[in-house]
CSV table of C-alpha atoms and ligand atoms in Angstrom, one decimal:
chain,number,residue,atom,x,y,z
O,28,MET,CA,0.0,-0.2,-0.4
O,29,HIS,CA,1.0,3.7,-0.1
O,30,ILE,CA,0.1,7.1,-0.3
O,31,ARG,CA,0.3,9.4,-3.6
O,32,LYS,CA,-0.7,12.6,-2.7
O,33,LEU,CA,-1.7,14.7,0.1
O,34,LYS,CA,-2.7,18.4,0.0
O,35,LEU,CA,-3.5,20.6,3.5
O,36,VAL,CA,-5.1,24.0,3.9
O,37,ASN,CA,-4.9,25.8,7.4
O,38,PHE,CA,-3.3,22.4,8.8
O,39,ARG,CA,-0.5,23.5,11.4
O,40,ASN,CA,1.7,25.9,9.8
O,41,TYR,CA,0.6,25.2,6.5
O,42,GLU,CA,-1.7,27.6,4.8
O,43,SER,CA,-1.8,25.4,1.7
O,44,ALA,CA,0.5,22.9,0.3
O,45,GLU,CA,0.7,19.5,-1.8
O,46,LEU,CA,3.1,16.9,-1.9
O,47,GLU,CA,3.0,14.2,-4.4
O,48,PHE,CA,4.8,11.5,-2.9
O,49,SER,CA,7.5,8.4,-4.0
O,50,PRO,CA,6.3,4.7,-3.6
O,51,LEU,CA,9.6,4.2,-2.3
O,52,THR,CA,11.6,7.1,-0.1
O,53,ASN,CA,10.4,10.2,0.6
O,54,ILE,CA,12.5,12.3,2.6
O,55,ILE,CA,11.5,15.9,4.4
O,56,TYR,CA,13.9,18.1,5.2
O,57,GLY,CA,14.5,21.3,6.7
O,58,ASN,CA,16.2,23.5,9.6
O,59,ASN,CA,13.7,22.8,13.5
O,60,ALA,CA,10.5,24.0,13.9
O,61,GLN,CA,9.4,24.2,9.9
O,62,GLY,CA,6.9,22.2,9.6
O,63,LYS,CA,8.4,18.2,8.6
O,64,THR,CA,7.0,16.5,11.6
O,65,ASN,CA,3.7,18.1,11.0
O,66,ILE,CA,3.9,16.0,7.3
O,67,LEU,CA,4.4,12.8,8.9
O,68,GLU,CA,1.2,14.0,11.5
O,69,ALA,CA,-1.2,14.4,8.6
O,70,VAL,CA,-0.4,11.1,7.0
O,71,TYR,CA,-0.4,9.1,10.2
O,72,LEU,CA,-4.7,11.2,11.3
O,73,PHE,CA,-5.9,9.3,8.3
O,74,SER,CA,-4.4,5.8,10.1
O,75,GLN,CA,-5.4,6.0,13.0
O,76,GLY,CA,-8.1,9.4,13.5
O,77,ARG,CA,-6.0,11.4,15.9
O,78,SER,CA,-2.4,12.7,16.2
O,79,HIS,CA,0.1,11.0,17.3
O,80,ARG,CA,1.2,13.9,19.5
O,81,ALA,CA,-1.3,16.9,20.1
O,82,LYS,CA,-3.6,16.4,23.0
O,83,THR,CA,-6.8,17.9,20.9
O,84,ASP,CA,-7.5,18.1,17.4
O,85,LYS,CA,-8.1,22.0,18.4
O,86,GLU,CA,-4.1,22.2,18.0
O,87,LEU,CA,-4.7,21.1,14.4
O,88,VAL,CA,-6.0,24.5,13.2
O,89,ARG,CA,-3.5,26.9,11.5
O,90,PHE,CA,-3.7,29.7,14.4
O,91,GLY,CA,-6.3,32.0,13.6
O,92,GLU,CA,-8.2,30.0,10.9
O,93,ASP,CA,-11.9,28.3,11.6
O,94,PHE,CA,-11.2,25.0,10.2
O,95,ALA,CA,-8.4,22.6,8.6
O,96,LYS,CA,-8.9,21.0,5.7
O,97,LEU,CA,-6.9,17.7,4.5
O,98,LYS,CA,-6.8,15.1,1.7
O,99,LEU,CA,-5.2,12.2,1.0
O,100,GLU,CA,-5.0,9.6,-1.8
O,101,PHE,CA,-4.0,6.5,-1.3
O,102,GLU,CA,-4.0,3.1,-2.9
O,103,ASP,CA,-3.3,-0.8,-1.8
O,104,SER,CA,-2.9,-3.9,-4.3
O,105,GLU,CA,-6.9,-3.9,-4.9
O,106,ARG,CA,-8.0,-0.2,-4.8
O,107,THR,CA,-7.4,3.6,-4.7
O,108,TYR,CA,-8.8,5.8,-2.0
O,109,THR,CA,-9.2,9.3,-1.7
O,110,GLY,CA,-9.5,10.4,2.3
O,111,LYS,CA,-11.1,14.4,3.3
O,112,MET,CA,-10.9,15.3,6.5
O,113,GLN,CA,-12.1,18.3,8.0
O,114,ILE,CA,-11.2,20.1,11.7
O,115,LEU,CA,-12.9,22.7,12.8
O,116,LYS,CA,-11.5,25.2,15.3
O,117,ASN,CA,-13.6,23.4,18.1
O,118,GLY,CA,-11.9,20.3,17.6
O,119,ARG,CA,-14.8,18.6,15.7
O,120,LYS,CA,-14.0,16.4,13.0
O,121,ALA,CA,-15.1,14.8,9.8
O,122,VAL,CA,-13.9,12.3,8.2
O,123,ARG,CA,-14.7,10.1,4.5
O,124,ILE,CA,-13.2,8.4,2.3
O,125,ASN,CA,-14.1,7.8,-1.1
O,126,HIS,CA,-17.3,9.7,-0.8
O,127,VAL,CA,-18.3,7.6,2.3
O,128,ASP,CA,-18.4,9.2,6.0
O,129,ILE,CA,-16.5,7.6,8.6
O,130,THR,CA,-18.3,7.6,11.5
O,131,LYS,CA,-16.0,5.2,13.6
O,132,LEU,CA,-12.4,6.5,13.2
O,133,SER,CA,-11.0,2.9,13.9
O,134,GLN,CA,-12.8,2.3,10.6
O,135,LEU,CA,-9.7,3.9,9.2
O,136,MET,CA,-7.1,1.4,9.8
O,137,ASN,CA,-9.5,-0.5,7.4
O,138,TYR,CA,-7.9,1.6,4.8
O,139,LEU,CA,-4.7,2.7,6.0
O,140,ASN,CA,-2.1,1.6,8.2
O,141,VAL,CA,1.3,3.2,9.3
O,142,VAL,CA,4.0,2.3,11.4
O,143,MET,CA,5.0,5.9,12.9
O,144,PHE,CA,8.7,6.2,14.5
O,145,SER,CA,9.3,9.0,16.8
O,146,PRO,CA,11.8,9.8,19.0
O,147,GLU,CA,9.4,9.2,21.7
O,148,ASP,CA,9.5,5.9,21.0
O,149,LEU,CA,12.9,5.4,22.9
O,150,ASN,CA,10.7,5.2,26.3
O,151,MET,CA,9.4,2.0,24.8
O,152,VAL,CA,12.1,0.8,26.3
O,153,LYS,CA,13.5,2.0,29.5
O,154,GLY,CA,9.7,3.8,30.7
O,155,SER,CA,6.5,2.6,32.6
O,156,PRO,CA,5.1,-0.8,31.5
O,157,ASN,CA,2.1,1.9,30.0
O,158,VAL,CA,3.9,2.7,26.9
O,159,ARG,CA,5.1,-0.9,26.1
O,160,ARG,CA,1.4,-1.8,26.3
O,161,ARG,CA,0.7,1.1,24.4
O,162,PHE,CA,2.7,-0.2,21.4
O,163,ALA,CA,1.6,-3.5,22.0
O,164,ASP,CA,-2.0,-2.4,22.2
O,165,GLY,CA,-2.1,-0.5,18.8
O,166,ALA,CA,-0.3,-2.7,16.8
O,167,ILE,CA,-3.1,-5.4,17.5
O,168,SER,CA,-6.0,-3.2,17.3
O,169,GLN,CA,-4.7,-1.8,13.6
O,170,LEU,CA,-5.0,-5.1,13.0
O,171,TYR,CA,-7.8,-7.0,15.3
O,172,PRO,CA,-10.9,-4.3,15.7
O,173,LEU,CA,-12.5,-6.5,18.1
O,174,TYR,CA,-9.6,-6.5,20.2
O,175,MET,CA,-9.6,-2.8,21.0
O,176,ALA,CA,-13.1,-3.1,21.2
O,177,SER,CA,-12.4,-5.9,24.3
O,178,LEU,CA,-10.2,-3.8,25.5
O,179,ARG,CA,-12.5,-0.5,25.6
O,180,GLU,CA,-14.5,-2.6,27.5
O,181,TYR,CA,-12.5,-4.2,29.6
O,182,ASN,CA,-11.4,-0.7,30.7
O,183,LYS,CA,-14.8,0.6,31.5
O,184,VAL,CA,-15.4,-2.6,33.6
O,185,ILE,CA,-12.3,-1.9,35.7
O,186,ASP,CA,-13.2,1.7,36.2
O,187,GLN,CA,-16.8,0.8,37.8
O,188,LYS,CA,-15.3,-2.4,39.5
O,189,ASN,CA,-12.1,0.3,41.3
O,190,SER,CA,-15.1,3.1,41.9
O,191,LEU,CA,-17.4,0.2,43.8
O,192,LEU,CA,-13.9,-0.6,45.8
O,193,ARG,CA,-13.5,2.8,46.7
O,194,ASN,CA,-16.8,3.6,47.4
O,195,ALA,CA,-17.1,0.6,49.9
O,196,LYS,CA,-14.3,1.4,51.8
O,197,TYR,CA,-15.3,4.9,51.9
O,198,ASN,CA,-19.2,3.8,53.2
O,199,ASN,CA,-17.4,0.7,55.5
O,200,GLN,CA,-19.7,-1.4,52.6
O,201,ASN,CA,-19.3,-5.3,52.3
O,202,VAL,CA,-18.4,-5.8,48.8
O,203,ARG,CA,-17.7,-9.2,49.7
O,204,ASP,CA,-20.4,-10.9,47.8
O,205,THR,CA,-20.9,-8.8,44.5
O,206,LEU,CA,-17.3,-8.4,43.9
O,207,TRP,CA,-17.5,-11.9,41.8
O,208,ILE,CA,-19.8,-9.7,39.2
O,209,TRP,CA,-18.0,-7.6,38.0
O,210,ASN,CA,-14.5,-10.4,38.3
O,211,GLU,CA,-16.7,-13.0,35.8
O,212,GLN,CA,-16.9,-9.9,33.4
O,213,LEU,CA,-13.6,-9.4,33.6
O,214,ALA,CA,-12.2,-12.6,33.3
O,215,GLY,CA,-13.6,-13.5,30.3
O,216,LEU,CA,-12.9,-10.3,28.6
O,217,ALA,CA,-8.7,-10.7,30.2
O,218,VAL,CA,-8.8,-13.5,28.5
O,219,ARG,CA,-8.8,-12.7,25.0
O,220,ILE,CA,-6.8,-9.8,26.1
O,221,MET,CA,-4.1,-12.0,26.8
O,222,HIS,CA,-4.6,-14.4,24.4
O,223,SER,CA,-4.4,-11.6,21.7
O,224,ARG,CA,-0.8,-9.9,23.4
O,225,ALA,CA,0.7,-13.3,24.1
O,226,GLU,CA,0.6,-14.2,20.5
O,227,PHE,CA,1.1,-11.1,18.9
O,228,SER,CA,4.5,-10.9,21.3
O,229,LYS,CA,5.3,-14.2,20.0
O,230,GLN,CA,5.1,-13.4,16.2
O,231,ILE,CA,7.0,-10.1,16.8
O,232,ALA,CA,9.4,-11.2,18.7
O,233,GLU,CA,10.3,-13.6,16.4
O,234,TYR,CA,11.2,-10.1,13.6
O,235,VAL,CA,12.4,-8.1,16.7
O,236,ARG,CA,15.1,-11.4,17.1
O,237,ILE,CA,15.9,-11.3,13.4
O,238,ILE,CA,16.5,-7.8,12.9
O,239,GLY,CA,17.9,-7.0,16.0
O,240,ASN,CA,20.6,-9.8,14.8
O,241,ASP,CA,20.9,-8.2,11.3
O,242,ILE,CA,21.5,-4.6,13.0
O,243,SER,CA,23.9,-5.0,15.2
O,244,GLY,CA,24.3,-8.4,16.1
O,245,GLU,CA,23.2,-8.4,19.2
O,246,GLU,CA,20.6,-10.7,20.7
O,247,ILE,CA,16.8,-9.0,21.7
O,248,VAL,CA,14.5,-11.2,23.8
O,249,LEU,CA,10.9,-10.2,23.8
O,250,ARG,CA,8.5,-11.3,25.8
O,251,TYR,CA,5.1,-11.2,27.2
O,252,THR,CA,5.1,-11.1,31.2
O,253,PRO,CA,1.3,-11.3,31.7
O,254,ASN,CA,0.7,-9.6,35.6
O,255,ILE,CA,-1.8,-12.5,35.9
O,256,ARG,CA,0.1,-16.2,35.4
O,257,LEU,CA,-1.5,-19.1,35.3
O,258,ASP,CA,0.1,-22.1,33.1
O,259,GLU,CA,-3.8,-22.2,31.9
O,260,VAL,CA,-5.4,-19.1,30.7
O,261,THR,CA,-8.9,-19.6,30.9
O,262,GLU,CA,-12.3,-17.3,31.7
O,263,GLU,CA,-12.6,-20.3,34.6
O,264,SER,CA,-8.8,-20.1,35.8
O,265,VAL,CA,-8.8,-16.1,35.7
O,266,TYR,CA,-12.0,-15.9,37.5
O,267,GLU,CA,-10.4,-18.5,40.0
O,268,PHE,CA,-7.1,-16.2,40.5
O,269,LEU,CA,-9.4,-12.6,40.6
O,270,ASN,CA,-11.8,-14.3,43.5
O,271,GLY,CA,-9.4,-16.2,45.5
O,272,ARG,CA,-7.7,-12.6,45.7
O,273,ALA,CA,-10.8,-10.6,46.3
O,274,ASP,CA,-9.7,-9.9,50.0
O,275,ARG,CA,-6.7,-8.3,49.0
O,276,GLU,CA,-7.9,-5.9,46.7
O,277,ILE,CA,-11.1,-5.1,49.0
O,278,ASP,CA,-8.3,-4.0,51.5
O,279,ALA,CA,-6.6,-2.1,48.9
O,280,ALA,CA,-9.5,-0.1,47.8
O,281,SER,CA,-8.6,-1.1,44.1
O,282,SER,CA,-7.9,-3.5,41.6
O,283,LEU,CA,-5.0,-4.8,42.1
O,284,TYR,CA,-4.8,-8.0,39.0
O,285,GLY,CA,-5.4,-7.7,35.4
O,286,ILE,CA,-4.5,-7.0,32.0
O,287,GLN,CA,-3.7,-3.5,33.2
O,288,ARG,CA,-0.9,-4.2,34.8
O,289,ASP,CA,0.6,-6.8,32.4
O,290,ASP,CA,4.4,-5.8,30.5
O,291,PHE,CA,6.4,-6.9,27.7
O,292,GLU,CA,9.8,-7.9,28.9
O,293,ILE,CA,13.0,-7.3,26.4
O,294,ARG,CA,16.4,-8.5,27.3
O,295,ILE,CA,19.3,-7.6,25.0
O,296,ASN,CA,22.1,-9.7,25.1
O,297,GLY,CA,20.5,-11.8,28.2
O,298,ARG,CA,20.3,-8.6,30.3
O,299,ASP,CA,17.1,-6.6,31.3
O,300,SER,CA,17.2,-3.8,28.5
O,301,LYS,CA,15.0,-1.5,31.5
O,302,LEU,CA,18.3,-1.5,33.3
O,303,PHE,CA,20.8,-1.6,31.0
O,304,ALA,CA,20.7,-0.8,27.4
O,305,SER,CA,22.9,1.9,26.2
O,306,GLN,CA,21.6,4.7,24.4
O,307,GLY,CA,22.2,3.0,20.9
O,308,GLN,CA,20.7,-0.3,22.2
O,309,GLN,CA,17.3,1.8,23.1
O,310,ARG,CA,17.3,2.9,19.7
O,311,THR,CA,18.1,-0.1,18.5
O,312,VAL,CA,15.5,-2.8,20.2
O,313,ALA,CA,12.7,0.3,19.6
O,314,LEU,CA,13.9,0.3,16.2
O,315,SER,CA,13.6,-3.3,15.7
O,316,MET,CA,10.2,-3.5,17.5
O,317,LYS,CA,8.6,-0.9,14.6
O,318,ILE,CA,10.1,-2.5,12.1
O,319,ALA,CA,8.5,-6.0,13.4
O,320,GLN,CA,5.4,-4.5,13.6
O,321,SER,CA,5.6,-3.6,9.6
O,322,GLU,CA,6.6,-6.8,9.3
O,323,TYR,CA,3.7,-8.2,11.2
O,324,ILE,CA,1.1,-6.1,9.4
O,325,ASN,CA,2.4,-7.5,5.9
O,326,GLU,CA,1.7,-10.8,7.5
O,327,ILE,CA,-1.7,-10.6,8.2
O,328,LYS,CA,-2.7,-8.0,5.3
O,329,GLY,CA,-0.2,-8.9,2.9
O,330,GLU,CA,0.3,-5.2,2.2
O,331,TYR,CA,3.2,-3.1,3.9
O,332,PRO,CA,2.2,-0.2,6.2
O,333,ILE,CA,3.5,3.3,5.4
O,334,LEU,CA,6.5,4.1,7.3
O,335,LEU,CA,6.6,7.3,9.1
O,336,LEU,CA,10.2,7.8,10.4
O,337,ASP,CA,10.6,10.8,12.3
O,338,ASP,CA,14.1,12.5,13.3
O,339,ILE,CA,15.3,9.2,13.2
O,340,MET,CA,18.7,9.0,10.6
O,341,SER,CA,21.0,11.7,13.0
O,342,GLU,CA,20.7,9.5,15.9
O,343,LEU,CA,22.1,5.9,14.0
O,344,ASP,CA,25.3,5.5,13.4
O,345,ILE,CA,26.9,4.4,9.9
O,346,LYS,CA,26.3,0.6,10.3
O,347,ARG,CA,22.6,1.3,12.0
O,348,ARG,CA,21.4,3.4,9.1
O,349,MET,CA,23.1,0.9,6.4
O,350,TYR,CA,20.7,-2.0,7.9
O,351,LEU,CA,17.7,0.9,8.4
O,352,SER,CA,18.3,2.2,4.6
O,353,GLU,CA,18.6,-1.6,3.3
O,354,GLN,CA,15.4,-2.7,5.0
O,355,ILE,CA,13.0,0.4,3.6
O,356,ARG,CA,14.8,0.1,0.3
O,357,ASP,CA,11.5,-1.6,-1.2
O,358,LYS,CA,8.8,-0.3,1.0
O,359,GLN,CA,7.0,3.5,1.0
O,360,VAL,CA,8.7,5.4,4.0
O,361,LEU,CA,8.5,9.1,4.7
O,362,ILE,CA,11.7,10.0,6.6
O,363,THR,CA,12.4,13.4,8.0
O,364,SER,CA,15.2,14.9,9.0
O,365,THR,CA,17.2,18.3,9.4
O,366,ASP,CA,19.9,17.4,6.9
O,367,VAL,CA,19.8,15.3,3.8
O,368,ASP,CA,21.8,12.4,2.9
O,369,ILE,CA,20.7,11.7,-0.5
O,370,ASN,CA,23.5,8.5,-0.1
O,371,GLY,CA,21.9,5.7,-1.3
O,372,SER,CA,19.3,7.1,-2.9
O,373,THR,CA,18.1,6.3,-6.4
O,374,THR,CA,15.8,7.9,-8.6
O,375,ASP,CA,12.8,6.8,-7.1
O,376,THR,CA,13.9,8.8,-3.9
O,377,ARG,CA,11.9,11.9,-3.9
O,378,LEU,CA,13.1,15.3,-1.6
O,379,PHE,CA,11.1,18.2,0.0
O,380,LYS,CA,12.5,20.7,1.4
O,381,ILE,CA,10.4,22.2,4.3
O,382,ASP,CA,11.0,26.0,4.9
O,383,LYS,CA,8.5,27.9,7.4
O,384,GLY,CA,5.5,25.6,6.2
O,385,ALA,CA,6.2,25.7,2.7
O,386,VAL,CA,7.0,23.0,0.3
O,387,ILE,CA,9.7,23.2,-1.6
O,388,ASP,CA,9.6,19.7,-4.0
O,389,VAL,CA,13.2,19.7,-5.2
O,390,SER,CA,13.1,16.4,-7.0
I,15,LIG,P1,11.8,19.8,14.5
I,15,LIG,O1,13.2,19.7,13.1
I,15,LIG,O2,12.5,20.8,15.6
I,15,LIG,O3,11.4,18.7,14.8
I,15,LIG,P2,9.4,20.1,12.3
I,15,LIG,O4,10.0,20.6,10.8
I,15,LIG,O5,9.7,19.0,13.0
I,15,LIG,O6,11.0,20.8,13.8
I,15,LIG,P3,6.7,20.3,12.9
I,15,LIG,O7,6.7,20.2,14.6
I,15,LIG,O8,6.3,20.0,12.1
I,15,LIG,O9,8.6,21.2,13.3
I,15,LIG,O10,6.2,21.9,12.9
I,15,LIG,C1,6.6,23.1,14.1
I,15,LIG,C2,5.7,24.6,13.8
I,15,LIG,O11,4.4,24.5,13.6
I,15,LIG,C3,6.3,25.4,14.9
I,15,LIG,O12,6.5,26.3,14.3
I,15,LIG,C4,5.4,25.7,15.1
I,15,LIG,O13,4.8,26.9,15.6
I,15,LIG,C5,3.7,25.7,14.4
I,15,LIG,N1,2.3,24.7,14.5
I,15,LIG,C6,2.2,24.4,15.3
I,15,LIG,N2,0.8,23.8,15.5
I,15,LIG,C7,0.8,25.2,14.9
I,15,LIG,C8,-0.3,25.4,14.3
I,15,LIG,N3,-2.1,25.7,14.9
I,15,LIG,N4,-0.9,26.5,13.8
I,15,LIG,C9,0.6,27.4,13.2
I,15,LIG,N5,1.4,27.0,13.6
I,15,LIG,C10,1.3,25.8,14.1
I,16,LIG,MG1,9.6,17.7,14.2
């Protein structure tokens, strides 16, 4: 799958811009704060329905304007698509693909898949479990909408259970006899989520191992470490597990066990990368995970996603750079950079210079 053309009106610092992409490498370069990341953000919006960095959609509308308009033309092996998006300054958003209204933004992933690498992704290695869960959840949801639905439902029920536990403590009520109702619902959802996370990490771990080895000869081992550890994960066993710990949760007035506490362990050369990974190793790990994600999408969908690499090249040493160039040679990728390194670029590479919200197509 690849994107062909992006049009922006009053989006971020662009008054009006149009970019026609190469189906292979696209390099978006320019000084800091000119609008490079804004381009990747616009493409990302058409896949995920929300920005990878904005807190609210209001931020996306150019200062002083009433609305932003975006148009993206893209295609997969079967057909072509035109996506249109309008964002009002109050944050309201309307999206259409081929003249059909998209009512649920999660539907966008059925049309366009992207994998974004941004500098914040280094947190996947040393950050809290939350960051790794978000990576896994995002990656699985992109392929399995039902997973996202289960996750949403689970979060709703866990919120209810938490307020029940809190209220019980506060009002000195006995919930010992009613807590099982919530645990029963949670167990059903948790089993599905745990199976998906386990399956995902098994698949992706294999790619990560190979990619890590190719990039730097290092051994990266990724493993799902669920909070509820059981020999056999079934609705029954999870339910029993939770019920058996009801007293502790009542005492703590909060849900202590469940998929909200899952993590993924990453070991590099036998050591926990959370504690021991160097800066360069963190980069290798995060990059391996993102490339693994794109391989995984291709395996399931038969189409590579569009790779959006924000500010990554300048941070990599020459060996890692070369590996990455080799990896992306035959896939569509948008790379931002403050300096152009045309090394290894071919006639299929397009260069866009960005200067204060203006695009200068130099190739
Ligand atoms: P860097 O190399 O530092 O990452 P960049 O080229 O990626 O820079 P972007 O993050 O794409 O920069 O764009 C930042 C610019 O966009 C800033 O100058 C910022 O003030 C401007 N900007 C952000 N949101 C808006 C908006 N809603 N309206 C107008 N300008 C905006
Ligand atoms: Mg940037």
